[in-house]
Amino acid sequence: MSLIGKPLDLDSTAARTARDHVQNELRKLATLAETVKLGGGTKNIAKQHDKGKLTARERIAKLIDPGTELLEIGLFTAHGMYEEEGGAASAGVVVGIGRVEGRLAVIVANDATVKAGAWFPMTGKKNLRAQEISLENHLPIIYLVDSAGVFLPLQEDIFPDKEHFGRIFRNNAVMSARGIVQIAAIMGPCVAGGAYLPIMSDEALIVEGTGHVFLAGSALVEAAIGERIDNEALGGARVTSEVSGVTDYKMPNDDACLEKIRSIMSRLGPAVHPHFDRVEAKPPKYPEDDLLALVPADRAKPYDMYEVIARIVDGSEIDEYKSDFGKTIITAYARVDGWAVGIVANQRSVLKNAKGEMQIGGVIYSDSADKAARFVMNCNQKHIPLIFLQDVTGFMVGSRSEHSGILRDGAKMVSAVANSVVPKFTFVVGNSNGAGNYAMCGKAYDPRLIFSWPTSQIAVMGGQQASKTLLSIKLASLKKTGETISEDEQKRMLKEIQDHYNEHTSPLYAASRLWTDGVIDPRATRQAISTGIEAASHVLEIPKFNVGVIQV
């Protein structure tokens, strides 16, 4: 193993500027997170308490093991969306990976303070993401159900399509067939199609007085068939536990219900399988706080990705693969929290290749694509999880690259990543542009977890190039109509386009649409990787690796 990195001069202008930018972004995110975690606001939280119910986050806090934290998925989901409907904080559902009786589990909790827990389109997408994580990792999943059902004004965007509401119940059936434990607690209303989720789980609990489950509530029953009956008599805890037998456990309150779930979890059989190598962990040689000062706020500026890696891997040590070839991508074996990993990272420094030619950092050339493809194959053969650190502006263009076979080598890399069978974890550190996003395991390539740093940006192309392109298109359109505009007006238009583009390519915008699982503090990267690999250790077996038609 080779030691990498060097002490960082935190008093340098570059370090201070980068640190100030990241800390400012983290402060803004922390302030927003506090608001999001209030769900529908303090008044609605008080109403929840008045009904004798805990909130979604209070339930999760009591469910997970003391002293542990939830790795939250999609905290900022739906941010800035559904404004006309009054908004939907965190899409009205809290999702995460937590430890219950020592066992990792996916937890899904409807937030009834947000439109009575109604399902918006992004609520469905977030629930499907939770089930995807459970399916991929063979993790138990716990549903804390408290929802009024589909948000009817937007029903056409959540009801009939393949990736809509009904897919959740299809997944319930598939997960059960695969032996993935599903536990559902009915802690509030559970109506219509939503009633299938808990009842298609392996075990269902219901809370007396607050939990109700039925295909149609009392008002609809009266309208449909003229029968007058209240919700408790129709589908309350006593009826479902003693008469219909639809539920398995009748619990007096939220606290008792959560304790029963913990008891059920404590009796599960062995879960973790020794697919991935782990030894005693060592901290990096350099302080994790350095991660706040390494990536420039200006995404066009170069920096050394080795220094970032040195603050993430155990002992700041790596075994680099093909260190003198394809230098715009770093490929290396290392350990993170004791776990053996393979790292694929974009190098942002300006480099020279073996021929003495200058290469632009963050760009994927033919040689680096070929190297990365071979490294990904090696990790699959050795059952080593892959970590992708993205700061990529795309593949190299131009006659020299085309003649050297950039399309062929790029296709090799994309094929290797697409067919990879070991767990993949992606962190968008800086730029994530164009096909580079795909090759470096963007969301479309099934990373087990994908998080972005506050310094990230996801877009087809960089903001400066895109803004100038969009402006030229707009000016050409105006020219056709005979209009002319001043240079000052062009500058104003360019700024307006840039501001709009930057907003729509920000890490928060990506997180709000679940293109990523969230925006994290760079210092949380090690723990996210470790939790992700531990979760992936629950899979029964790793499939055979094949690369398909494209030969690498």
XYZ file of C-alpha atoms in Angstrom:
552
model
C 0.000 0.000 0.000
C 1.238 3.477 -0.843
C 0.676 6.507 1.348
C -0.937 9.377 -0.526
C -1.714 12.978 0.299
C 0.092 15.751 2.085
C -0.825 18.204 4.843
C -3.170 20.945 3.679
C -2.325 24.597 4.178
C -5.667 25.712 5.605
C -4.526 29.346 5.635
C -3.984 29.475 1.878
C -6.381 31.608 -0.150
C -7.594 28.590 -2.126
C -8.325 26.534 1.006
C -10.064 29.401 2.807
C -12.220 30.224 -0.210
C -13.233 26.597 -0.745
C -13.942 26.043 2.957
C -16.011 29.207 3.275
C -18.103 28.211 0.261
C -18.805 24.671 1.502
C -19.522 25.760 5.062
C -21.933 28.392 3.800
C -23.725 25.794 1.657
C -23.867 23.371 4.581
C -25.350 26.076 6.818
C -28.077 26.785 4.260
C -28.825 23.073 3.895
C -28.932 22.610 7.682
C -31.425 25.476 8.023
C -33.578 24.025 5.262
C -33.350 20.544 6.828
C -34.702 21.882 10.132
C -37.762 23.229 8.324
C -38.248 20.062 6.259
C -38.080 17.876 9.369
C -41.034 19.786 10.819
C -43.138 18.246 8.046
C -46.463 20.055 7.925
C -45.408 22.476 10.675
C -45.735 22.824 14.438
C -49.550 23.204 14.396
C -49.994 19.916 12.561
C -47.475 18.236 14.865
C -49.556 19.410 17.839
C -52.694 17.972 16.216
C -50.899 14.648 15.773
C -49.957 14.629 19.457
C -53.518 15.552 20.466
C -54.687 12.348 18.775
C -52.259 10.362 20.927
C -49.970 9.752 17.971
C -46.251 10.256 17.526
C -44.918 11.958 14.405
C -43.090 9.965 11.735
C -39.667 11.119 12.939
C -40.537 10.485 16.592
C -41.602 6.963 15.685
C -38.350 6.283 13.861
C -36.286 7.728 16.720
C -37.958 5.266 19.130
C -37.693 2.360 16.696
C -33.976 2.443 15.923
C -31.364 1.334 18.437
C -30.340 3.930 21.044
C -27.159 5.779 20.122
C -27.524 5.036 16.396
C -28.544 7.335 13.574
C -30.743 6.936 10.528
C -28.993 7.160 7.154
C -31.775 9.210 5.610
C -32.731 8.785 1.970
C -34.434 11.657 0.184
C -34.658 14.268 2.937
C -35.106 17.041 0.361
C -37.448 15.096 -1.929
C -40.123 17.346 -3.518
C -38.424 20.541 -2.299
C -39.747 23.412 -4.420
C -42.409 21.182 -5.957
C -46.199 21.165 -5.486
C -46.132 24.846 -4.513
C -49.703 25.383 -5.732
C -50.846 22.543 -3.466
C -49.077 24.048 -0.455
C -45.918 21.968 -0.782
C -45.064 18.487 0.444
C -42.094 18.481 2.818
C -39.884 15.460 2.148
C -42.733 14.182 -0.084
C -44.722 13.400 3.058
C -42.725 10.290 3.915
C -39.499 9.660 5.856
C -37.190 6.960 4.466
C -33.851 5.681 5.687
C -31.588 2.811 6.647
C -31.517 2.270 10.390
C -30.409 -0.302 12.938
C -33.156 -2.132 14.839
C -32.084 -4.713 17.433
C -28.668 -4.707 15.834
C -30.058 -5.394 12.356
C -29.982 -2.952 9.450
C -33.416 -2.326 7.957
C -35.073 0.051 5.537
C -37.655 2.175 7.363
C -40.562 3.945 5.638
C -42.785 6.223 7.735
C -45.697 8.272 6.383
C -45.710 11.821 7.733
C -49.362 12.496 8.573
C -48.580 16.160 9.325
C -48.127 16.676 5.562
C -51.564 16.665 3.919
C -52.638 13.796 6.247
C -49.879 11.638 4.777
C -51.362 11.844 1.268
C -49.423 10.331 -1.604
C -48.024 12.830 -4.104
C -46.234 11.615 -7.266
C -42.834 12.052 -5.565
C -44.156 10.131 -2.535
C -44.635 7.149 -4.798
C -41.175 7.556 -6.316
C -39.595 7.774 -2.862
C -41.422 4.668 -1.618
C -40.255 2.781 -4.701
C -36.688 3.912 -3.986
C -37.006 2.510 -0.462
C -38.207 -0.830 -1.828
C -35.413 -0.798 -4.406
C -32.813 -0.460 -1.647
C -34.475 -3.291 0.272
C -34.602 -5.523 -2.826
C -31.026 -4.864 -3.936
C -29.574 -5.505 -0.495
C -32.046 -8.128 0.781
C -32.704 -5.853 3.767
C -35.799 -6.152 5.981
C -38.221 -3.283 5.446
C -40.472 -1.724 8.089
C -43.486 0.365 7.049
C -44.998 2.766 9.596
C -48.289 3.495 7.829
C -50.338 6.629 8.490
C -51.796 7.948 5.243
C -55.040 9.266 3.824
C -54.188 7.766 0.420
C -53.561 9.280 -3.018
C -53.584 13.079 -3.346
C -56.556 13.190 -5.719
C -55.793 16.473 -7.559
C -52.643 14.785 -8.925
C -54.010 11.242 -9.213
C -53.139 10.873 -12.912
C -49.446 11.312 -12.060
C -49.379 8.570 -9.435
C -52.024 5.984 -10.236
C -51.843 4.039 -13.516
C -48.283 3.843 -14.871
C -45.617 1.184 -14.340
C -43.562 3.215 -11.850
C -46.612 4.593 -10.021
C -48.537 3.620 -6.882
C -49.463 0.079 -7.929
C -45.827 -0.913 -8.415
C -45.424 -0.769 -4.634
C -47.881 -3.612 -4.078
C -46.308 -5.589 -6.903
C -42.995 -5.159 -5.085
C -44.601 -6.342 -1.817
C -45.389 -9.640 -3.523
C -41.980 -9.983 -5.197
C -40.106 -9.148 -1.986
C -42.108 -11.663 0.009
C -41.367 -14.360 -2.590
C -37.644 -13.576 -2.278
C -37.714 -13.970 1.490
C -37.252 -10.289 2.317
C -38.895 -9.577 5.662
C -41.643 -6.924 5.530
C -43.251 -5.627 8.712
C -46.072 -3.082 8.599
C -47.570 -1.071 11.443
C -50.956 0.553 10.821
C -50.664 3.640 12.993
C -53.277 5.806 11.276
C -55.675 5.597 8.349
C -54.855 3.084 5.636
C -57.358 3.357 2.815
C -58.197 1.885 -0.607
C -55.174 0.761 -2.641
C -52.943 1.830 0.241
C -54.539 -0.855 2.385
C -52.756 -3.494 0.339
C -49.275 -2.373 1.430
C -49.560 -3.489 5.087
C -51.728 -6.490 4.336
C -49.295 -7.741 1.667
C -46.464 -7.487 4.204
C -45.422 -10.573 6.170
C -46.777 -9.286 9.468
C -49.157 -6.412 10.201
C -49.669 -4.576 13.489
C -52.451 -2.084 14.212
C -52.780 0.570 16.917
C -56.078 0.742 18.804
C -58.090 3.916 18.375
C -55.919 5.477 15.664
C -55.256 2.681 13.184
C -57.870 1.887 10.512
C -57.570 -0.255 7.405
C -60.232 -0.768 4.742
C -60.841 -0.572 1.013
C -63.340 2.260 1.502
C -63.941 4.559 4.457
C -67.304 5.052 6.116
C -68.287 8.096 4.002
C -67.645 6.256 0.749
C -69.403 3.130 1.989
C -72.527 5.162 2.712
C -72.355 6.894 -0.672
C -71.774 3.622 -2.530
C -74.156 1.173 -0.835
C -76.092 3.246 1.704
C -74.621 1.509 4.763
C -74.023 3.743 7.785
C -71.027 2.723 9.883
C -68.114 4.498 11.545
C -64.454 3.867 10.661
C -63.680 2.079 13.926
C -66.467 -0.466 13.415
C -65.552 -0.790 9.748
C -61.837 -1.449 10.024
C -60.461 -0.583 13.448
C -58.047 -2.606 15.553
C -60.654 -4.807 17.248
C -62.430 -5.686 13.996
C -59.280 -6.440 11.989
C -57.625 -8.399 14.803
C -60.645 -10.289 16.226
C -63.233 -10.483 13.440
C -61.633 -10.388 9.983
C -58.145 -11.507 11.045
C -56.648 -9.063 8.566
C -54.039 -7.851 11.071
C -51.774 -9.953 13.290
C -51.148 -7.826 16.380
C -53.399 -5.344 18.217
C -51.352 -2.740 20.076
C -52.612 -0.171 22.624
C -50.483 2.772 21.432
C -47.583 3.849 19.231
C -44.920 3.072 21.841
C -46.123 -0.487 22.360
C -46.372 -0.988 18.613
C -42.796 0.116 18.041
C -41.573 -2.111 20.881
C -43.358 -5.086 19.300
C -41.609 -4.403 15.990
C -38.275 -4.405 17.814
C -39.208 -7.727 19.394
C -40.044 -9.228 15.993
C -36.764 -7.947 14.542
C -34.788 -9.437 17.435
C -35.808 -12.940 16.365
C -34.779 -12.824 12.725
C -32.279 -15.405 11.544
C -28.684 -14.698 10.436
C -28.450 -11.989 7.809
C -24.923 -10.886 6.947
C -22.903 -12.991 4.520
C -19.097 -12.798 4.126
C -19.061 -11.617 0.506
C -16.752 -8.645 1.095
C -13.461 -8.480 2.952
C -13.199 -6.418 6.111
C -10.387 -5.881 8.601
C -9.980 -3.591 11.577
C -10.566 -0.010 10.480
C -7.976 2.769 10.580
C -8.748 6.483 10.309
C -7.251 8.471 7.436
C -3.909 10.078 8.225
C -5.288 13.548 7.525
C -8.218 15.352 9.237
C -11.674 14.826 7.713
C -12.294 18.572 8.066
C -9.822 19.025 5.198
C -12.540 17.724 2.873
C -14.298 21.065 3.250
C -11.317 22.944 1.841
C -10.168 20.798 -1.078
C -12.798 21.223 -3.808
C -12.910 24.751 -5.314
C -16.230 26.583 -5.474
C -15.366 27.380 -9.095
C -15.965 24.054 -10.844
C -13.613 25.019 -13.661
C -10.587 25.171 -11.362
C -8.305 22.112 -11.081
C -7.477 20.305 -7.846
C -5.859 17.023 -6.861
C -8.352 14.191 -6.341
C -5.643 12.160 -4.578
C -5.932 14.622 -1.695
C -9.695 13.964 -1.471
C -9.131 10.198 -1.500
C -6.452 10.554 1.193
C -9.122 11.964 3.565
C -11.567 9.111 2.900
C -9.577 5.854 2.832
C -8.110 4.023 5.825
C -4.583 5.147 6.684
C -4.605 7.361 3.552
C -3.191 4.323 1.740
C -4.007 2.910 -1.696
C -2.780 0.285 -4.143
C -3.081 2.120 -7.436
C -3.910 0.210 -10.626
C -2.107 1.415 -13.793
C -0.858 4.545 -12.028
C 1.101 5.802 -15.059
C -1.582 5.152 -17.673
C -4.868 6.947 -18.345
C -4.153 9.531 -15.677
C -7.436 11.478 -15.917
C -9.084 8.623 -14.020
C -7.640 7.258 -10.786
C -8.236 3.553 -10.183
C -7.092 2.128 -6.876
C -7.724 -0.535 -4.256
C -8.115 0.732 -0.705
C -10.089 0.259 2.495
C -12.847 2.387 3.967
C -13.774 1.692 7.597
C -12.004 -1.642 7.175
C -13.936 -2.665 4.038
C -11.954 -3.517 0.893
C -13.055 -1.187 -1.928
C -12.135 -0.273 -5.472
C -12.082 3.456 -6.193
C -12.776 5.020 -9.584
C -12.256 8.777 -9.413
C -11.901 11.610 -11.909
C -8.572 13.398 -11.530
C -9.047 17.162 -11.864
C -5.393 18.189 -12.132
C -3.963 19.244 -15.498
C -1.817 16.336 -16.646
C 0.612 15.100 -19.275
C 0.201 11.690 -20.871
C 3.064 9.336 -21.814
C 3.571 11.257 -25.076
C 4.022 14.535 -23.219
C 0.645 15.838 -24.413
C -1.417 17.966 -22.066
C -4.705 16.433 -20.893
C -7.586 18.313 -19.298
C -8.487 17.177 -15.790
C -12.012 15.812 -15.350
C -12.219 14.687 -18.993
C -12.327 10.985 -19.879
C -9.832 10.078 -22.628
C -9.575 6.768 -24.485
C -6.752 5.471 -22.300
C -8.495 6.378 -19.015
C -11.781 4.818 -20.197
C -9.973 1.602 -21.127
C -8.186 1.526 -17.770
C -11.373 2.146 -15.803
C -13.226 -0.613 -17.668
C -10.526 -3.150 -16.890
C -10.406 -2.091 -13.244
C -14.171 -2.449 -12.850
C -13.883 -5.959 -14.291
C -11.118 -6.812 -11.839
C -13.193 -5.643 -8.870
C -16.116 -7.764 -10.041
C -13.921 -10.839 -10.331
C -12.596 -10.266 -6.808
C -15.960 -9.320 -5.233
C -14.716 -5.860 -4.253
C -17.343 -3.082 -3.915
C -16.823 -0.041 -6.137
C -16.720 3.615 -5.065
C -17.138 6.257 -7.770
C -16.010 9.824 -7.028
C -17.471 11.959 -9.806
C -16.053 15.217 -11.057
C -16.378 14.687 -14.770
C -17.044 17.090 -17.628
C -17.508 14.287 -20.166
C -15.549 12.321 -22.768
C -12.863 13.989 -24.883
C -14.032 15.177 -28.293
C -12.187 16.093 -31.507
C -10.521 14.255 -34.379
C -7.629 12.905 -32.317
C -9.987 11.323 -29.792
C -12.339 9.989 -32.460
C -9.446 8.463 -34.387
C -8.068 6.859 -31.221
C -11.417 5.137 -30.624
C -12.995 7.162 -27.825
C -16.435 5.777 -28.725
C -15.179 2.205 -28.494
C -13.296 2.709 -25.229
C -16.129 4.751 -23.742
C -18.555 1.970 -24.651
C -16.274 -0.540 -22.914
C -16.335 1.502 -19.720
C -20.104 2.029 -19.804
C -20.614 -1.694 -20.480
C -18.399 -2.736 -17.569
C -20.178 -0.358 -15.173
C -23.644 -1.360 -16.423
C -22.965 -5.082 -16.020
C -21.148 -4.777 -12.699
C -22.566 -7.146 -10.055
C -20.700 -5.909 -6.973
C -22.246 -3.058 -4.961
C -21.557 0.388 -6.419
C -21.644 3.646 -4.468
C -21.477 7.024 -6.165
C -20.555 10.422 -4.764
C -20.924 13.471 -6.987
C -18.062 15.630 -5.756
C -18.072 18.274 -8.493
C -19.210 18.242 -12.106
C -21.333 15.423 -13.465
C -21.810 16.226 -17.119
C -23.131 14.351 -20.127
C -22.067 10.796 -20.799
C -19.465 11.156 -18.066
C -22.339 10.902 -15.582
C -23.240 7.516 -17.058
C -19.723 6.094 -17.263
C -19.016 7.149 -13.667
C -22.100 5.293 -12.404
C -24.806 7.943 -12.342
C -28.318 7.152 -11.124
C -29.209 5.302 -14.348
C -26.491 2.706 -13.618
C -27.926 1.414 -10.350
C -25.574 2.565 -7.605
C -26.736 1.102 -4.290
C -26.499 4.624 -2.871
C -25.780 7.918 -4.630
C -25.098 11.129 -2.729
C -23.858 14.536 -3.821
C -21.585 16.998 -2.082
C -22.535 20.702 -1.803
C -19.883 21.387 -4.480
C -21.658 19.247 -7.098
C -23.593 20.011 -10.249
C -25.455 17.562 -12.504
C -26.133 18.673 -16.072
C -25.778 17.698 -19.716
C -22.977 20.268 -20.005
C -21.288 22.873 -17.823
C -23.247 25.992 -16.934
C -21.022 28.460 -18.784
C -21.056 26.519 -22.062
C -24.765 25.733 -21.805
C -25.722 29.342 -21.030
C -23.775 30.676 -24.010
C -25.322 28.025 -26.246
C -28.829 28.860 -25.068
C -28.164 32.586 -25.527
C -26.904 32.094 -29.086
C -30.054 30.119 -29.913
C -32.218 32.876 -28.463
C -30.312 35.607 -30.349
C -30.586 33.658 -33.608
C -34.328 33.399 -33.071
C -34.604 37.161 -32.470
C -32.487 37.878 -35.554
C -34.969 36.010 -37.738
C -37.698 38.408 -36.636
C -35.496 41.400 -37.394
C -34.959 42.330 -33.750
C -31.626 43.596 -32.456
C -30.619 43.959 -28.838
C -27.839 45.900 -27.162
C -24.714 44.405 -25.636
C -25.977 45.292 -22.135
C -29.254 43.518 -22.840
C -27.322 40.457 -24.035
C -25.352 40.442 -20.770
C -28.590 40.673 -18.806
C -30.086 37.798 -20.795
C -26.948 35.702 -20.298
C -27.030 36.246 -16.526
C -30.727 35.347 -16.427
C -30.065 32.146 -18.356
C -27.051 31.276 -16.176
C -28.986 31.819 -12.945
C -31.833 29.621 -14.177
C -29.415 26.935 -15.376
C -27.423 26.948 -12.133
C -30.597 26.573 -10.058
C -31.718 23.579 -12.121
C -28.335 21.875 -11.917
C -27.704 22.407 -8.201
C -27.316 19.499 -5.753
C -30.542 20.537 -4.012
C -32.498 20.430 -7.279
C -31.128 16.943 -8.001
C -31.987 15.748 -4.495
C -35.516 17.166 -4.690
C -36.193 14.930 -7.698
C -34.400 11.885 -6.255
C -31.693 11.949 -8.928
C -29.528 11.493 -5.838
C -30.365 10.112 -2.399
C -29.408 13.415 -0.821
C -26.790 16.117 -0.296
C -24.318 15.123 2.383
C -21.546 16.761 4.328
C -18.313 15.501 2.670
C -17.167 14.343 6.111
C -20.063 11.842 6.182
C -18.778 10.022 3.085
C -16.831 7.326 4.943
C -19.809 6.385 7.112
C -22.180 6.301 4.140
C -19.837 3.913 2.321
C -19.466 1.671 5.362
C -23.226 1.494 6.010
C -23.851 0.823 2.332
C -21.412 -2.092 2.156
C -22.768 -3.556 5.388
C -26.263 -3.359 3.910
C -25.049 -5.022 0.705
C -23.620 -7.873 2.779
C -27.195 -9.099 3.326
C -27.517 -10.393 -0.256
C -27.622 -14.177 -0.430
C -25.173 -14.446 -3.319
C -23.373 -12.315 -5.889
C -24.371 -13.110 -9.487
C -21.796 -14.124 -12.081
C -20.201 -11.177 -13.867
C -20.615 -11.000 -17.647
C -19.771 -8.074 -19.907
C -22.076 -8.986 -22.789
C -21.392 -8.320 -26.472
C -18.969 -5.454 -25.960
C -15.590 -7.037 -25.270
C -13.406 -5.213 -22.805
